[in-house]
Amino acid sequence: MKLRKLQEVLNEKTDYLCINQLNSMKKHIFLVVGATTMLIACISNQEKTENRMKEFISAYEAKAIPLFKEASLASWNANITGTNEDWTKSEKASFELAKIFSDSADFAKLKELKESGLVKDSLLARQVELLYNSYLGAQVDTALLAKQIKMETEISKKYSNFRANVNGKELTDNQVEEILHSSKNSKELQAAWEGHKMIGPLVAEDIIKLVKHRNMIAQKIGFTNYHEMSLKLSGQDPAEVTAIFDELDNLTRGNFAQLKNDIDTYFANYYHLKISDLKPWHYQNRYFQEAPEIYTVDFDKFYEKQDPVKLVASFYDGIGLNVDAILAKSDLYEKPGKNQHAFSTDIDREGDVRTLDNVKPDSYWMNTLLHELGHGVYSYYNDRNLPFTLRDAAHTFTTEAIANMFGRLATDPVWMKNMGIIDSIECNKITDVSHKALRLQQLVFSRWAQVMYRFEKSMYEDPEQDLNQLWWDMVEKYQLLAKPEGRNMPDWATKIHVALYPCYYHNYLLGEILASQWYNYLTTNITKDQSFVGEKAVGDYLKAKVFMPGARYYWNEMIERSTGEKLTAKYYAKQFVQ
Ligand SMILES: [Zn+2]
């Protein structure tokens, strides 16, 4: 009996130590009985631990899968009807799902399993890592968490209630944007810009308190500060993210400076000013985060007579990623009470994928539909054999990258031509200016994202420093905007993301960078057609290399496996800088 067991064990893959023990044991047959016990003990340590992990996962899935589905459906319904009743149901379902992760006894089990170092099977080990981060983030004293939510709610109310006072009139953010976008009167522009900035002093102190509170929470669960915690729990190493931002800074600095000169020349002429007299309110939006309208193509007119839903269905089908099942479950058009924006959601990770949109025949909605269905195909074409936890994107920014890559096609003249939206004469006519507009948009956004990432990182490292100065140092360095003389105001506190959507902004830029890396790989190695229209190989590649692997690899390993390189800003620079 024991000998048979030894043979069985020999047939199993055993680790190096065990095989060595085994070889020496075989020479001394009289020792077999005792040795077998040792051997089994040696193997079964790993096996036992892995079995305990499997049990943990089974128990977790039994609780989480039904609650996940319930919470996703409740949120979907609430976004469609907008009724208080549905929102209450949705909040309750999300709370029940989140509660799973705050269980401290389960966390202790998981921690022990992780720290044993004995969960070696790659799929199990990856699940340990992801689940551990989810549980760790929820191990916060509920009183501290409640205080954080209360502070955030108070700040949120101040933002919502604030109206800029411009020459005695109360203006919403949209009205401020409208003035900045259309006025040519410097006094009016300055008044709108300064009026909006008056939210800063109202919230700055509250935000600093909140930042310190978030830091305390992070320190209690073992992190240096909240920024580090946020990134690490989402599976990002801050040093790795900073390295990508440095790389992109180096690749874009020179070209952005040239482009900024062009922008300044354009605006000096537009406002009849000297370049040296241009101020931050002369750039058509509050933060210089979007491209000023220097190059204009009226894309909307090309879509007036088109049906974006038909176009998106036929495009994705053409690349081998049919989306009929997604569209059938989606809610595509405006309704009273319905969420006015757009999103994509994976209800059950088993094929029930939906997108919410408010489609109109224009270029914005063409871009948005391509974008949302990019998220959709990422979810829909997952590998149903993977465990539930791994049937997800490698990271939120990797699914954003796929969505961005497809969304960009809406204003790509070659795509529009190949989809039958414009003819080749029109295509040639708008190619150059379309590229310039996209390039300007990307470069302006990338410099702004540098400000956001570096400011937040530094603020959490030292919330006591002179943040007003830090903000303008970043704005001057990365966006090349000059601080108005003598200005010492908490302008950083006027950006709502700093207070309420912390440490996430960098993912928007990482998504753009990766979109370019995949686009370059696809157009170099998979197809010669830059529009992808009718190229089934594109869908085959994405399914095999991106969608099916789901979250089974660390995001940078997945990127390396799919493109041969880790995430790099090179291809973003190639597409938009040169
Ligand atoms: Zn998106």
XYZ file of C-alpha atoms and ligand atoms in Angstrom:
579
model
C 0.000 0.000 0.000
C 2.709 2.414 1.059
C 4.933 1.346 -1.854
C 2.164 1.909 -4.329
C 1.689 5.324 -2.920
C 5.409 5.994 -3.359
C 5.151 5.033 -7.030
C 2.165 7.311 -7.485
C 4.030 10.119 -5.889
C 7.022 9.452 -8.161
C 4.769 9.891 -11.146
C 3.659 13.278 -9.934
C 5.667 16.373 -10.599
C 7.594 16.898 -7.415
C 9.925 19.662 -6.491
C 13.688 19.270 -6.648
C 14.260 18.581 -2.990
C 11.705 15.820 -2.922
C 13.215 14.012 -5.918
C 16.674 14.137 -4.376
C 15.390 12.723 -1.151
C 13.666 10.067 -3.120
C 16.753 8.965 -5.067
C 18.804 8.501 -1.949
C 15.928 6.682 -0.321
C 15.614 4.144 -3.113
C 19.133 2.868 -2.321
C 17.999 1.918 1.123
C 14.897 -0.027 0.547
C 14.566 -0.863 4.212
C 14.045 2.813 4.809
C 11.241 3.072 2.312
C 8.422 3.049 4.763
C 9.853 5.832 6.887
C 11.104 7.775 3.869
C 7.756 7.616 2.174
C 6.235 9.271 5.132
C 8.864 12.046 4.881
C 8.310 12.376 1.166
C 4.594 12.574 1.476
C 4.997 15.135 4.204
C 7.259 17.153 1.924
C 4.916 17.065 -1.026
C 1.790 17.365 0.878
C 2.879 20.605 2.485
C 2.496 22.290 -0.879
C -0.422 20.111 -1.856
C -2.199 20.686 1.424
C -1.738 24.419 1.228
C -2.925 24.499 -2.362
C -5.936 22.392 -1.411
C -6.738 24.838 1.353
C -6.488 27.665 -1.191
C -8.868 25.765 -3.487
C -11.299 25.420 -0.591
C -10.956 29.113 0.174
C -11.696 29.966 -3.469
C -14.738 27.652 -3.578
C -16.180 29.268 -0.473
C -15.368 32.739 -1.819
C -16.949 32.022 -5.205
C -20.074 30.579 -3.614
C -20.588 33.905 -1.835
C -19.185 36.326 -4.420
C -20.540 35.097 -7.770
C -24.267 35.502 -6.966
C -23.658 38.844 -5.232
C -21.496 40.077 -8.109
C -24.250 39.297 -10.576
C -26.920 40.821 -8.357
C -24.903 44.029 -7.838
C -24.122 44.349 -11.561
C -27.766 43.901 -12.534
C -29.008 46.284 -9.852
C -26.553 48.954 -10.986
C -27.551 48.402 -14.610
C -31.242 48.836 -13.772
C -30.599 51.941 -11.665
C -28.633 53.558 -14.482
C -31.498 52.929 -16.879
C -34.515 53.908 -14.794
C -32.827 56.447 -12.507
C -35.471 55.835 -9.836
C -34.629 56.213 -6.137
C -35.943 52.721 -5.525
C -33.543 51.175 -8.042
C -30.620 53.234 -6.756
C -31.329 52.069 -3.195
C -31.364 48.441 -4.372
C -28.109 49.006 -6.242
C -26.360 50.565 -3.243
C -27.495 47.708 -1.031
C -26.279 45.051 -3.463
C -22.880 46.761 -3.868
C -22.562 47.016 -0.101
C -23.296 43.290 0.326
C -20.661 42.442 -2.278
C -18.077 44.741 -0.679
C -18.788 43.235 2.743
C -17.285 39.910 1.646
C -13.829 41.515 1.558
C -13.991 43.084 5.008
C -14.251 39.677 6.763
C -11.169 39.664 8.980
C -11.206 35.893 9.646
C -11.159 35.203 5.895
C -8.405 37.765 5.453
C -6.316 36.037 8.140
C -6.695 32.698 6.300
C -5.712 34.281 3.007
C -2.753 36.075 4.561
C -1.422 32.853 6.018
C -1.822 31.083 2.675
C -0.014 33.908 0.884
C 2.817 34.160 3.385
C 3.399 30.391 3.434
C 4.875 30.735 -0.065
C 3.511 27.260 -0.773
C 0.786 28.178 -3.265
C 2.877 27.631 -6.366
C 0.402 26.619 -9.048
C 0.366 29.688 -11.309
C -3.419 30.125 -11.516
C -3.833 29.663 -7.773
C -0.928 31.977 -6.997
C -2.383 34.712 -9.192
C -5.745 34.373 -7.448
C -4.049 34.609 -4.045
C -2.440 37.863 -5.149
C -5.612 39.462 -6.507
C -7.861 38.326 -3.683
C -5.278 39.339 -1.081
C -5.216 42.903 -2.452
C -9.031 43.070 -2.477
C -9.239 41.893 1.122
C -6.319 44.019 2.333
C -7.911 47.200 0.983
C -11.069 46.394 2.935
C -9.321 45.756 6.274
C -9.817 49.310 7.410
C -11.390 50.191 10.743
C -15.023 50.913 9.810
C -15.061 54.067 11.961
C -12.109 55.483 9.980
C -13.746 54.525 6.718
C -17.031 56.123 7.756
C -15.137 59.310 8.622
C -13.443 59.286 5.221
C -16.769 58.887 3.423
C -18.277 61.710 5.492
C -15.361 64.025 4.629
C -15.684 63.131 0.942
C -19.427 63.721 0.979
C -18.987 67.181 2.552
C -16.387 68.159 -0.049
C -18.543 66.743 -2.817
C -21.461 68.929 -1.689
C -19.252 72.025 -1.793
C -18.246 71.276 -5.384
C -21.862 70.638 -6.394
C -23.178 73.798 -4.777
C -20.437 76.071 -6.019
C -21.216 78.541 -8.782
C -18.579 80.854 -10.159
C -19.429 84.494 -9.594
C -18.513 86.272 -12.795
C -19.338 89.980 -12.899
C -22.232 89.487 -10.487
C -23.648 86.447 -12.339
C -23.611 82.893 -10.967
C -22.239 80.491 -13.552
C -22.088 76.682 -13.723
C -18.895 74.888 -14.790
C -20.397 74.371 -18.243
C -21.111 78.082 -18.591
C -17.541 78.893 -17.529
C -16.243 76.442 -20.125
C -18.513 78.015 -22.723
C -17.032 81.483 -22.082
C -13.454 80.201 -22.094
C -14.160 78.393 -25.335
C -15.861 81.169 -27.241
C -15.031 84.603 -25.848
C -12.288 86.714 -27.403
C -12.355 89.309 -24.654
C -9.383 88.934 -22.302
C -11.136 90.652 -19.397
C -14.132 88.349 -19.668
C -11.870 85.287 -20.001
C -9.882 86.294 -16.928
C -13.060 86.911 -14.913
C -14.465 83.482 -15.848
C -11.195 81.696 -15.093
C -10.656 83.494 -11.786
C -14.316 83.125 -10.835
C -14.132 79.370 -11.257
C -10.898 79.204 -9.244
C -12.760 80.566 -6.183
C -13.864 76.996 -5.343
C -10.203 76.427 -4.348
C -10.158 78.343 -1.032
C -13.532 76.789 -0.083
C -12.274 73.195 -0.231
C -8.459 73.333 0.086
C -8.245 72.897 3.858
C -10.834 70.110 3.823
C -8.862 68.319 1.102
C -5.602 68.559 3.058
C -7.372 67.048 6.095
C -8.800 64.302 3.876
C -5.375 63.593 2.369
C -3.884 63.207 5.871
C -6.776 60.983 6.905
C -6.323 58.779 3.831
C -2.611 58.589 4.608
C -3.345 57.463 8.153
C -5.621 54.687 6.852
C -2.913 53.580 4.424
C -0.260 53.576 7.135
C -2.451 51.466 9.420
C -2.499 48.678 6.845
C 1.208 48.893 6.140
C 1.752 51.429 3.350
C 3.872 54.590 3.338
C 1.024 56.766 2.087
C -2.331 56.613 0.328
C -0.887 57.111 -3.159
C 1.384 54.117 -2.765
C -1.483 52.074 -1.316
C -3.886 52.937 -4.144
C -1.428 51.961 -6.836
C -0.136 48.819 -5.141
C -3.591 47.483 -4.313
C -4.578 47.918 -7.948
C -1.490 45.928 -8.943
C 0.769 48.820 -9.966
C 4.234 49.562 -8.683
C 4.568 53.380 -8.317
C 8.200 53.208 -9.483
C 7.132 51.382 -12.652
C 4.415 53.972 -13.384
C 6.804 56.861 -12.726
C 9.360 55.301 -15.094
C 6.752 55.241 -17.910
C 5.800 58.858 -17.181
C 9.486 59.854 -17.250
C 9.969 58.036 -20.547
C 6.967 59.809 -22.057
C 8.080 63.160 -20.655
C 11.450 62.756 -22.373
C 9.861 61.682 -25.645
C 7.301 64.505 -25.779
C 9.097 67.491 -24.183
C 10.758 68.897 -27.310
C 7.816 68.416 -29.623
C 5.368 69.746 -27.114
C 7.490 72.897 -26.747
C 7.336 73.414 -30.524
C 3.623 72.736 -30.603
C 3.093 75.098 -27.671
C 4.849 77.785 -29.727
C 2.426 77.136 -32.583
C -0.488 77.327 -30.167
C 0.817 80.588 -28.698
C 1.383 82.100 -32.130
C -2.145 81.097 -33.100
C -3.685 82.577 -29.935
C -1.608 85.780 -30.009
C -3.078 86.366 -33.422
C -6.577 85.209 -32.409
C -6.759 87.520 -29.365
C -4.580 90.321 -30.848
C -2.030 90.023 -28.022
C 1.713 89.644 -27.698
C 2.770 86.048 -26.962
C 4.235 87.246 -23.650
C 0.780 88.546 -22.657
C -0.955 85.154 -22.999
C -2.352 83.905 -19.669
C -3.761 80.534 -18.543
C -7.292 81.758 -19.412
C -6.392 82.084 -23.092
C -6.310 78.342 -23.833
C -10.043 77.623 -24.239
C -10.560 75.434 -21.156
C -10.030 75.614 -17.407
C -6.933 73.430 -17.179
C -5.471 73.368 -20.696
C -6.299 69.656 -20.640
C -7.958 69.566 -24.052
C -6.551 70.694 -27.367
C -7.497 74.215 -28.380
C -9.372 74.268 -31.672
C -6.597 75.137 -34.041
C -7.183 72.451 -36.615
C -10.824 71.931 -37.386
C -12.533 69.180 -39.287
C -16.299 68.954 -38.976
C -16.560 65.191 -38.451
C -20.188 65.460 -37.356
C -21.351 66.295 -40.843
C -20.019 62.934 -42.100
C -22.102 61.059 -39.541
C -25.379 62.988 -39.920
C -26.888 60.369 -42.226
C -25.178 57.330 -40.698
C -26.363 54.759 -38.165
C -23.466 54.349 -35.685
C -25.010 51.137 -34.281
C -25.062 49.469 -37.721
C -21.526 50.673 -38.417
C -20.184 49.371 -35.122
C -21.887 45.973 -35.563
C -20.553 45.522 -39.056
C -17.042 46.716 -38.150
C -16.602 44.365 -35.184
C -18.130 41.460 -37.110
C -15.633 42.160 -39.896
C -12.664 41.769 -37.555
C -14.012 38.489 -36.179
C -15.402 39.920 -32.957
C -19.155 39.750 -33.523
C -21.006 41.972 -31.040
C -24.641 41.058 -31.821
C -25.106 39.320 -28.450
C -23.767 42.400 -26.636
C -25.921 44.825 -28.619
C -29.030 42.673 -28.052
C -28.657 43.096 -24.283
C -27.609 46.756 -24.447
C -29.602 49.952 -23.931
C -28.579 52.226 -26.740
C -30.820 55.281 -26.928
C -31.973 58.166 -24.745
C -34.779 57.639 -22.230
C -36.152 59.790 -19.426
C -34.251 59.246 -16.174
C -31.482 57.311 -17.869
C -27.757 57.940 -17.272
C -26.680 60.427 -19.973
C -23.177 59.091 -20.400
C -21.930 55.689 -21.551
C -20.364 52.599 -20.028
C -19.911 48.914 -20.606
C -20.519 46.262 -17.970
C -19.879 42.562 -17.585
C -22.865 41.249 -15.619
C -21.717 37.701 -14.890
C -18.347 37.059 -16.609
C -20.162 34.343 -18.531
C -21.224 36.229 -21.617
C -23.854 38.660 -20.341
C -22.058 41.832 -21.449
C -23.960 45.079 -22.028
C -23.329 48.687 -22.917
C -25.335 51.756 -21.992
C -25.269 54.605 -24.522
C -27.343 57.520 -25.758
C -26.533 57.163 -29.441
C -26.970 60.013 -31.901
C -25.661 60.216 -35.456
C -22.500 62.216 -34.762
C -18.756 61.622 -34.409
C -18.833 61.749 -30.590
C -21.225 58.798 -30.421
C -19.387 56.920 -33.161
C -16.229 57.203 -31.061
C -18.111 56.293 -27.872
C -19.778 53.218 -29.365
C -16.487 51.934 -30.762
C -14.948 52.628 -27.341
C -17.652 50.935 -25.257
C -17.766 47.887 -27.512
C -13.986 47.695 -27.170
C -14.596 47.153 -23.457
C -17.436 44.843 -24.453
C -15.383 42.484 -26.621
C -12.618 42.385 -24.005
C -15.177 40.995 -21.532
C -17.269 38.919 -23.910
C -14.379 37.000 -25.463
C -12.858 35.989 -22.134
C -11.856 32.413 -21.397
C -14.786 30.776 -19.606
C -12.462 28.026 -18.362
C -10.559 30.471 -16.211
C -11.578 30.819 -12.561
C -14.060 33.631 -11.862
C -11.447 35.965 -10.315
C -9.256 35.765 -13.414
C -12.082 36.290 -15.915
C -11.386 40.001 -15.874
C -9.083 42.508 -17.599
C -5.407 42.400 -16.583
C -5.903 45.943 -15.240
C -8.514 48.674 -15.711
C -6.103 50.578 -17.957
C -5.608 47.578 -20.286
C -9.321 47.449 -21.130
C -9.254 51.253 -21.455
C -6.441 50.816 -23.992
C -8.490 48.467 -26.184
C -11.466 50.842 -25.958
C -9.283 53.855 -26.875
C -7.618 52.061 -29.767
C -11.008 51.363 -31.382
C -12.552 54.711 -30.357
C -9.817 56.610 -32.213
C -10.998 55.037 -35.494
C -14.145 57.222 -35.513
C -12.093 60.184 -36.764
C -9.572 58.181 -38.803
C -10.204 59.154 -42.450
C -8.988 55.770 -43.771
C -11.383 53.902 -41.481
C -14.198 56.235 -42.542
C -13.391 55.600 -46.190
C -13.185 51.811 -45.771
C -16.482 51.811 -43.880
C -18.117 53.691 -46.755
C -18.702 56.890 -44.755
C -16.611 59.149 -46.999
C -15.088 58.783 -50.458
C -11.372 58.786 -51.242
C -11.371 62.424 -52.348
C -12.742 63.522 -48.979
C -10.366 61.097 -47.258
C -7.331 62.691 -48.914
C -8.655 66.139 -48.176
C -8.939 65.621 -44.412
C -6.095 63.160 -43.702
C -3.429 65.701 -42.835
C -5.554 67.973 -40.692
C -7.194 65.001 -38.899
C -3.799 63.679 -37.896
C -2.684 67.112 -36.707
C -5.831 67.494 -34.606
C -5.426 64.070 -32.995
C -1.729 64.686 -32.379
C -2.455 68.029 -30.717
C -5.173 66.471 -28.584
C -2.902 63.642 -27.433
C 0.113 65.835 -26.700
C -1.879 68.419 -24.754
C -3.594 65.693 -22.734
C -0.354 63.834 -22.046
C 1.339 66.939 -20.586
C -1.702 67.638 -18.407
C -1.753 64.037 -17.135
C 1.912 64.499 -16.119
C 0.838 67.388 -13.881
C -1.935 65.360 -12.268
C 0.171 62.249 -11.605
C 3.190 64.060 -10.210
C 1.205 66.540 -8.143
C -0.871 63.829 -6.454
C 2.149 61.647 -5.785
C 4.044 64.507 -4.172
C 0.997 65.758 -2.243
C 0.489 62.358 -0.547
C 4.219 62.100 0.170
C 4.116 65.457 1.978
C 0.738 67.144 2.469
C 2.374 69.859 4.607
C 4.417 71.347 1.762
C 3.422 74.515 -0.125
C 0.879 72.872 -2.439
C -0.022 76.139 -4.221
C 3.593 76.455 -5.307
C 3.931 72.755 -6.110
C 0.914 72.952 -8.463
C 2.235 75.888 -10.452
C 5.749 74.387 -10.570
C 4.206 71.336 -12.258
C 1.967 73.387 -14.582
C 4.909 75.557 -15.677
C 7.227 72.597 -16.122
C 4.930 70.189 -18.004
C 2.292 72.381 -19.662
C 4.546 75.429 -20.234
C 1.866 77.774 -18.915
C 3.105 80.811 -17.016
C 1.713 81.389 -13.539
C -0.080 84.768 -13.380
C 2.285 87.109 -11.568
C 2.078 86.947 -7.771
C -0.644 84.300 -7.778
C -0.753 82.272 -4.531
C -4.052 80.406 -4.526
C -4.974 76.707 -4.030
C -5.634 76.229 -7.751
C -4.849 72.507 -7.377
C -7.993 72.175 -5.224
C -10.245 73.302 -8.101
C -9.743 69.993 -9.918
C -12.387 67.666 -8.494
C -10.344 64.522 -9.255
C -7.664 65.590 -6.764
C -10.228 65.450 -3.963
C -12.752 62.824 -4.967
C -11.263 60.469 -7.576
C -7.794 60.151 -6.079
C -4.748 58.467 -7.575
C -6.498 57.207 -10.674
C -5.881 59.865 -13.352
C -2.600 58.318 -14.534
C -4.549 55.312 -15.818
C -6.107 57.453 -18.558
C -2.676 58.188 -19.949
C -1.425 54.605 -19.509
C -4.498 53.527 -21.518
C -3.537 55.874 -24.384
C 0.094 54.692 -24.292
C -0.889 51.028 -24.451
C -3.477 51.709 -27.184
C -0.603 52.992 -29.337
C 1.619 50.026 -28.459
C -1.042 47.505 -29.547
C -1.952 49.568 -32.605
C 1.690 49.589 -33.656
C 2.036 45.849 -33.048
C -1.139 45.065 -35.011
C -0.295 47.297 -37.975
C 3.296 46.022 -38.094
C 2.814 42.301 -37.514
C -0.805 41.328 -38.027
C -2.272 43.459 -40.820
C -1.094 46.055 -43.290
C -4.491 47.772 -43.162
C -4.309 50.583 -40.604
C -8.115 50.796 -40.445
C -8.530 47.068 -39.495
C -11.710 46.967 -41.627
C -12.477 43.340 -42.555
C -9.250 42.061 -40.963
C -10.233 38.908 -39.061
C -6.613 38.427 -37.994
C -7.008 41.450 -35.704
C -9.784 39.763 -33.740
C -7.924 36.431 -33.661
C -4.830 38.101 -32.244
C -6.741 40.075 -29.612
C -8.730 37.034 -28.505
C -5.653 34.860 -28.147
C -3.220 37.355 -26.682
C -5.337 39.816 -24.740
C -8.929 38.763 -24.052
C -8.525 35.037 -23.296
C -5.605 35.482 -20.857
C -7.846 37.774 -18.802
C -6.189 38.575 -15.500
C -4.048 35.443 -15.310
C -0.818 37.414 -15.776
C 0.414 40.612 -14.180
C -0.512 43.378 -16.673
C 3.059 44.059 -17.750
C 3.672 40.353 -18.321
C 0.505 40.175 -20.451
C 1.711 43.183 -22.472
C 5.108 41.576 -22.962
C 3.522 38.272 -23.985
C 1.285 40.045 -26.509
C 3.754 42.549 -28.018
C 7.202 41.215 -27.150
C 7.884 44.277 -24.991
C 6.816 45.595 -21.629
C 4.697 48.746 -21.602
C 6.646 51.500 -23.337
C 5.844 55.064 -24.388
C 7.851 54.612 -27.630
C 4.865 53.838 -29.828
C 2.731 56.612 -28.424
C 5.582 58.949 -29.314
C 5.915 57.332 -32.750
C 2.204 57.857 -33.434
C 1.832 61.370 -32.046
C 5.215 63.035 -31.716
C 7.021 62.460 -35.009
Zn -13.614 53.393 -21.184
